[in-house]
């Protein structure tokens, strides 16, 4: 997917109603899911999985 910088004064035109949430700093974590559901991931994380190379032919 191509990436391009969008000046803040053009964000509304580019993202529509989502323009208000695009600049938010929203860190995420799976800690609550692990705690509430006693979930323990057994597979590699995203970056490690991508490093395995089987997604790229």
PDB file of N, CA and C in Angstrom:
ATOM      1  N   UNK A   1       0.851  -1.165   0.000  1.00  0.00           N
ATOM      2  CA  UNK A   1       0.000   0.000   0.000  1.00  0.00           C
ATOM      3  C   UNK A   1       0.899   1.231   0.000  1.00  0.00           C
ATOM      4  N   UNK A   2       0.672   2.142  -0.915  1.00  0.00           N
ATOM      5  CA  UNK A   2       1.480   3.357  -0.952  1.00  0.00           C
ATOM      6  C   UNK A   2       1.259   4.228   0.282  1.00  0.00           C
ATOM      7  N   UNK A   3       2.293   4.909   0.686  1.00  0.00           N
ATOM      8  CA  UNK A   3       2.230   5.797   1.842  1.00  0.00           C
ATOM      9  C   UNK A   3       2.544   7.207   1.369  1.00  0.00           C
ATOM     10  N   UNK A   4       1.782   8.163   1.840  1.00  0.00           N
ATOM     11  CA  UNK A   4       2.022   9.558   1.463  1.00  0.00           C
ATOM     12  C   UNK A   4       1.712  10.468   2.647  1.00  0.00           C
ATOM     13  N   UNK A   5       2.517  11.501   2.807  1.00  0.00           N
ATOM     14  CA  UNK A   5       2.258  12.497   3.849  1.00  0.00           C
ATOM     15  C   UNK A   5       1.039  13.326   3.442  1.00  0.00           C
ATOM     16  N   UNK A   6       0.196  13.614   4.413  1.00  0.00           N
ATOM     17  CA  UNK A   6      -0.991  14.440   4.161  1.00  0.00           C
ATOM     18  C   UNK A   6      -0.933  15.615   5.129  1.00  0.00           C
ATOM     19  N   UNK A   7      -0.856  16.846   4.610  1.00  0.00           N
ATOM     20  CA  UNK A   7      -0.862  18.012   5.505  1.00  0.00           C
ATOM     21  C   UNK A   7      -2.138  18.027   6.349  1.00  0.00           C
ATOM     22  N   UNK A   8      -2.008  18.480   7.577  1.00  0.00           N
ATOM     23  CA  UNK A   8      -3.157  18.447   8.485  1.00  0.00           C
ATOM     24  C   UNK A   8      -4.359  19.223   7.958  1.00  0.00           C
ATOM     25  N   UNK A   9      -4.127  20.275   7.187  1.00  0.00           N
ATOM     26  CA  UNK A   9      -5.266  21.034   6.664  1.00  0.00           C
ATOM     27  C   UNK A   9      -5.995  20.290   5.544  1.00  0.00           C
ATOM     28  N   UNK A  10      -5.435  19.185   5.060  1.00  0.00           N
ATOM     29  CA  UNK A  10      -6.082  18.366   4.027  1.00  0.00           C
ATOM     30  C   UNK A  10      -6.604  17.029   4.576  1.00  0.00           C
ATOM     31  N   UNK A  11      -6.437  16.825   5.865  1.00  0.00           N
ATOM     32  CA  UNK A  11      -6.830  15.549   6.468  1.00  0.00           C
ATOM     33  C   UNK A  11      -8.321  15.261   6.308  1.00  0.00           C
ATOM     34  N   UNK A  12      -9.164  16.263   6.501  1.00  0.00           N
ATOM     35  CA  UNK A  12     -10.611  16.060   6.369  1.00  0.00           C
ATOM     36  C   UNK A  12     -10.970  15.589   4.966  1.00  0.00           C
ATOM     37  N   UNK A  13     -10.355  16.182   3.957  1.00  0.00           N
ATOM     38  CA  UNK A  13     -10.625  15.771   2.573  1.00  0.00           C
ATOM     39  C   UNK A  13     -10.153  14.342   2.316  1.00  0.00           C
ATOM     40  N   UNK A  14      -9.040  13.981   2.906  1.00  0.00           N
ATOM     41  CA  UNK A  14      -8.430  12.667   2.654  1.00  0.00           C
ATOM     42  C   UNK A  14      -9.104  11.545   3.448  1.00  0.00           C
ATOM     43  N   UNK A  15      -9.387  11.792   4.732  1.00  0.00           N
ATOM     44  CA  UNK A  15      -9.877  10.741   5.623  1.00  0.00           C
ATOM     45  C   UNK A  15     -11.344  10.863   6.019  1.00  0.00           C
ATOM     46  N   UNK A  16     -11.994  11.949   5.623  1.00  0.00           N
ATOM     47  CA  UNK A  16     -13.399  12.121   5.963  1.00  0.00           C
ATOM     48  C   UNK A  16     -13.625  12.144   7.463  1.00  0.00           C
ATOM     49  N   UNK A  17     -14.641  11.424   7.931  1.00  0.00           N
ATOM     50  CA  UNK A  17     -14.981  11.449   9.357  1.00  0.00           C
ATOM     51  C   UNK A  17     -13.893  10.840  10.236  1.00  0.00           C
ATOM     52  N   UNK A  18     -12.972  10.084   9.650  1.00  0.00           N
ATOM     53  CA  UNK A  18     -11.882   9.490  10.426  1.00  0.00           C
ATOM     54  C   UNK A  18     -10.745  10.477  10.697  1.00  0.00           C
ATOM     55  N   UNK A  19     -10.795  11.661  10.101  1.00  0.00           N
ATOM     56  CA  UNK A  19      -9.718  12.647  10.247  1.00  0.00           C
ATOM     57  C   UNK A  19      -9.460  13.003  11.707  1.00  0.00           C
ATOM     58  N   UNK A  20     -10.477  12.961  12.540  1.00  0.00           N
ATOM     59  CA  UNK A  20     -10.306  13.324  13.952  1.00  0.00           C
ATOM     60  C   UNK A  20      -9.496  12.293  14.728  1.00  0.00           C
ATOM     61  N   UNK A  21      -9.506  11.036  14.302  1.00  0.00           N
ATOM     62  CA  UNK A  21      -8.774  10.012  15.056  1.00  0.00           C
ATOM     63  C   UNK A  21      -7.406   9.688  14.468  1.00  0.00           C
ATOM     64  N   UNK A  22      -7.132  10.115  13.241  1.00  0.00           N
ATOM     65  CA  UNK A  22      -5.849   9.808  12.597  1.00  0.00           C
ATOM     66  C   UNK A  22      -4.659  10.311  13.412  1.00  0.00           C
ATOM     67  N   UNK A  23      -4.685  11.529  13.944  1.00  0.00           N
ATOM     68  CA  UNK A  23      -3.494  12.011  14.660  1.00  0.00           C
ATOM     69  C   UNK A  23      -3.376  11.536  16.110  1.00  0.00           C
ATOM     70  N   UNK A  24      -4.328  10.773  16.600  1.00  0.00           N
ATOM     71  CA  UNK A  24      -4.292  10.359  18.002  1.00  0.00           C
ATOM     72  C   UNK A  24      -3.177   9.362  18.273  1.00  0.00           C
ATOM     73  N   UNK A  25      -2.573   9.480  19.428  1.00  0.00           N
ATOM     74  CA  UNK A  25      -1.576   8.516  19.887  1.00  0.00           C
ATOM     75  C   UNK A  25      -2.353   7.457  20.656  1.00  0.00           C
ATOM     76  N   UNK A  26      -2.469   6.277  20.079  1.00  0.00           N
ATOM     77  CA  UNK A  26      -3.312   5.245  20.668  1.00  0.00           C
ATOM     78  C   UNK A  26      -2.535   3.932  20.798  1.00  0.00           C
ATOM     79  N   UNK A  27      -1.652   3.855  21.794  1.00  0.00           N
ATOM     80  CA  UNK A  27      -0.913   2.610  21.967  1.00  0.00           C
ATOM     81  C   UNK A  27      -1.856   1.466  22.343  1.00  0.00           C
ATOM     82  N   UNK A  28      -1.552   0.293  21.863  1.00  0.00           N
ATOM     83  CA  UNK A  28      -2.404  -0.855  22.146  1.00  0.00           C
ATOM     84  C   UNK A  28      -1.587  -1.988  22.746  1.00  0.00           C
ATOM     85  N   UNK A  29      -2.273  -2.887  23.386  1.00  0.00           N
ATOM     86  CA  UNK A  29      -1.617  -4.020  24.017  1.00  0.00           C
ATOM     87  C   UNK A  29      -2.617  -5.177  24.101  1.00  0.00           C
ATOM     88  N   UNK A  30      -2.117  -6.383  24.024  1.00  0.00           N
ATOM     89  CA  UNK A  30      -2.959  -7.561  24.201  1.00  0.00           C
ATOM     90  C   UNK A  30      -3.014  -8.027  25.644  1.00  0.00           C
ATOM     91  N   UNK A  31      -2.418  -7.251  26.556  1.00  0.00           N
ATOM     92  CA  UNK A  31      -2.342  -7.661  27.961  1.00  0.00           C
ATOM     93  C   UNK A  31      -3.729  -7.902  28.567  1.00  0.00           C
ATOM     94  N   UNK A  32      -4.677  -7.033  28.313  1.00  0.00           N
ATOM     95  CA  UNK A  32      -6.016  -7.206  28.894  1.00  0.00           C
ATOM     96  C   UNK A  32      -6.673  -8.476  28.356  1.00  0.00           C
ATOM     97  N   UNK A  33      -6.523  -8.736  27.060  1.00  0.00           N
ATOM     98  CA  UNK A  33      -7.074  -9.957  26.470  1.00  0.00           C
ATOM     99  C   UNK A  33      -6.446 -11.184  27.110  1.00  0.00           C
ATOM    100  N   UNK A  34      -5.129 -11.152  27.257  1.00  0.00           N
ATOM    101  CA  UNK A  34      -4.446 -12.297  27.889  1.00  0.00           C
ATOM    102  C   UNK A  34      -4.945 -12.507  29.311  1.00  0.00           C
ATOM    103  N   UNK A  35      -5.112 -11.426  30.042  1.00  0.00           N
ATOM    104  CA  UNK A  35      -5.541 -11.531  31.437  1.00  0.00           C
ATOM    105  C   UNK A  35      -6.997 -11.999  31.546  1.00  0.00           C
ATOM    106  N   UNK A  36      -7.906 -11.376  30.799  1.00  0.00           N
ATOM    107  CA  UNK A  36      -9.330 -11.700  30.910  1.00  0.00           C
ATOM    108  C   UNK A  36      -9.668 -13.097  30.390  1.00  0.00           C
ATOM    109  N   UNK A  37      -8.990 -13.510  29.327  1.00  0.00           N
ATOM    110  CA  UNK A  37      -9.318 -14.792  28.705  1.00  0.00           C
ATOM    111  C   UNK A  37      -8.288 -15.878  28.990  1.00  0.00           C
ATOM    112  N   UNK A  38      -7.304 -15.533  29.804  1.00  0.00           N
ATOM    113  CA  UNK A  38      -6.202 -16.460  30.087  1.00  0.00           C
ATOM    114  C   UNK A  38      -5.608 -16.979  28.775  1.00  0.00           C
ATOM    115  N   UNK A  39      -5.419 -16.057  27.845  1.00  0.00           N
ATOM    116  CA  UNK A  39      -4.937 -16.378  26.510  1.00  0.00           C
ATOM    117  C   UNK A  39      -3.428 -16.274  26.479  1.00  0.00           C
ATOM    118  N   UNK A  40      -2.789 -17.292  25.949  1.00  0.00           N
ATOM    119  CA  UNK A  40      -1.340 -17.306  25.801  1.00  0.00           C
ATOM    120  C   UNK A  40      -1.005 -17.588  24.341  1.00  0.00           C
ATOM    121  N   UNK A  41      -0.592 -16.560  23.584  1.00  0.00           N
ATOM    122  CA  UNK A  41      -0.282 -16.774  22.176  1.00  0.00           C
ATOM    123  C   UNK A  41       0.824 -17.824  22.016  1.00  0.00           C
ATOM    124  N   UNK A  42       0.643 -18.702  21.043  1.00  0.00           N
ATOM    125  CA  UNK A  42       1.607 -19.781  20.837  1.00  0.00           C
ATOM    126  C   UNK A  42       2.379 -19.615  19.536  1.00  0.00           C
ATOM    127  N   UNK A  43       2.041 -18.639  18.733  1.00  0.00           N
ATOM    128  CA  UNK A  43       2.677 -18.445  17.436  1.00  0.00           C
ATOM    129  C   UNK A  43       3.629 -17.260  17.498  1.00  0.00           C
ATOM    130  N   UNK A  44       4.507 -17.125  16.503  1.00  0.00           N
ATOM    131  CA  UNK A  44       5.416 -15.975  16.503  1.00  0.00           C
ATOM    132  C   UNK A  44       4.644 -14.667  16.361  1.00  0.00           C
ATOM    133  N   UNK A  45       5.227 -13.588  16.828  1.00  0.00           N
ATOM    134  CA  UNK A  45       4.642 -12.270  16.648  1.00  0.00           C
ATOM    135  C   UNK A  45       4.673 -11.870  15.181  1.00  0.00           C
ATOM    136  N   UNK A  46       4.051 -10.763  14.852  1.00  0.00           N
ATOM    137  CA  UNK A  46       3.924 -10.320  13.470  1.00  0.00           C
ATOM    138  C   UNK A  46       5.279 -10.179  12.783  1.00  0.00           C
ATOM    139  N   UNK A  47       6.195  -9.437  13.394  1.00  0.00           N
ATOM    140  CA  UNK A  47       7.477  -9.192  12.741  1.00  0.00           C
ATOM    141  C   UNK A  47       8.284 -10.476  12.583  1.00  0.00           C
ATOM    142  N   UNK A  48       8.294 -11.311  13.602  1.00  0.00           N
ATOM    143  CA  UNK A  48       9.010 -12.586  13.496  1.00  0.00           C
ATOM    144  C   UNK A  48       8.384 -13.456  12.416  1.00  0.00           C
ATOM    145  N   UNK A  49       7.068 -13.458  12.321  1.00  0.00           N
ATOM    146  CA  UNK A  49       6.368 -14.243  11.312  1.00  0.00           C
ATOM    147  C   UNK A  49       6.705 -13.740   9.905  1.00  0.00           C
ATOM    148  N   UNK A  50       6.736 -12.426   9.728  1.00  0.00           N
ATOM    149  CA  UNK A  50       7.091 -11.867   8.428  1.00  0.00           C
ATOM    150  C   UNK A  50       8.534 -12.196   8.057  1.00  0.00           C
ATOM    151  N   UNK A  51       9.418 -12.234   9.056  1.00  0.00           N
ATOM    152  CA  UNK A  51      10.815 -12.572   8.802  1.00  0.00           C
ATOM    153  C   UNK A  51      10.986 -13.985   8.290  1.00  0.00           C
ATOM    154  N   UNK A  52      10.036 -14.863   8.554  1.00  0.00           N
ATOM    155  CA  UNK A  52      10.126 -16.245   8.061  1.00  0.00           C
ATOM    156  C   UNK A  52      10.033 -16.310   6.550  1.00  0.00           C
ATOM    157  N   UNK A  53       9.423 -15.296   5.928  1.00  0.00           N
ATOM    158  CA  UNK A  53       9.439 -15.149   4.477  1.00  0.00           C
ATOM    159  C   UNK A  53       8.412 -15.915   3.688  1.00  0.00           C
ATOM    160  N   UNK A  54       7.561 -16.722   4.307  1.00  0.00           N
ATOM    161  CA  UNK A  54       6.626 -17.513   3.503  1.00  0.00           C
ATOM    162  C   UNK A  54       5.449 -16.709   2.946  1.00  0.00           C
ATOM    163  N   UNK A  55       5.333 -15.434   3.317  1.00  0.00           N
ATOM    164  CA  UNK A  55       4.277 -14.595   2.726  1.00  0.00           C
ATOM    165  C   UNK A  55       4.705 -14.021   1.391  1.00  0.00           C
ATOM    166  N   UNK A  56       5.980 -14.042   1.147  1.00  0.00           N
ATOM    167  CA  UNK A  56       6.528 -13.407  -0.052  1.00  0.00           C
ATOM    168  C   UNK A  56       7.029 -14.488  -0.992  1.00  0.00           C
ATOM    169  N   UNK A  57       6.473 -14.519  -2.207  1.00  0.00           N
ATOM    170  CA  UNK A  57       6.818 -15.576  -3.131  1.00  0.00           C
ATOM    171  C   UNK A  57       7.934 -15.185  -3.976  1.00  0.00           C
TER     172      UNK A  57
END
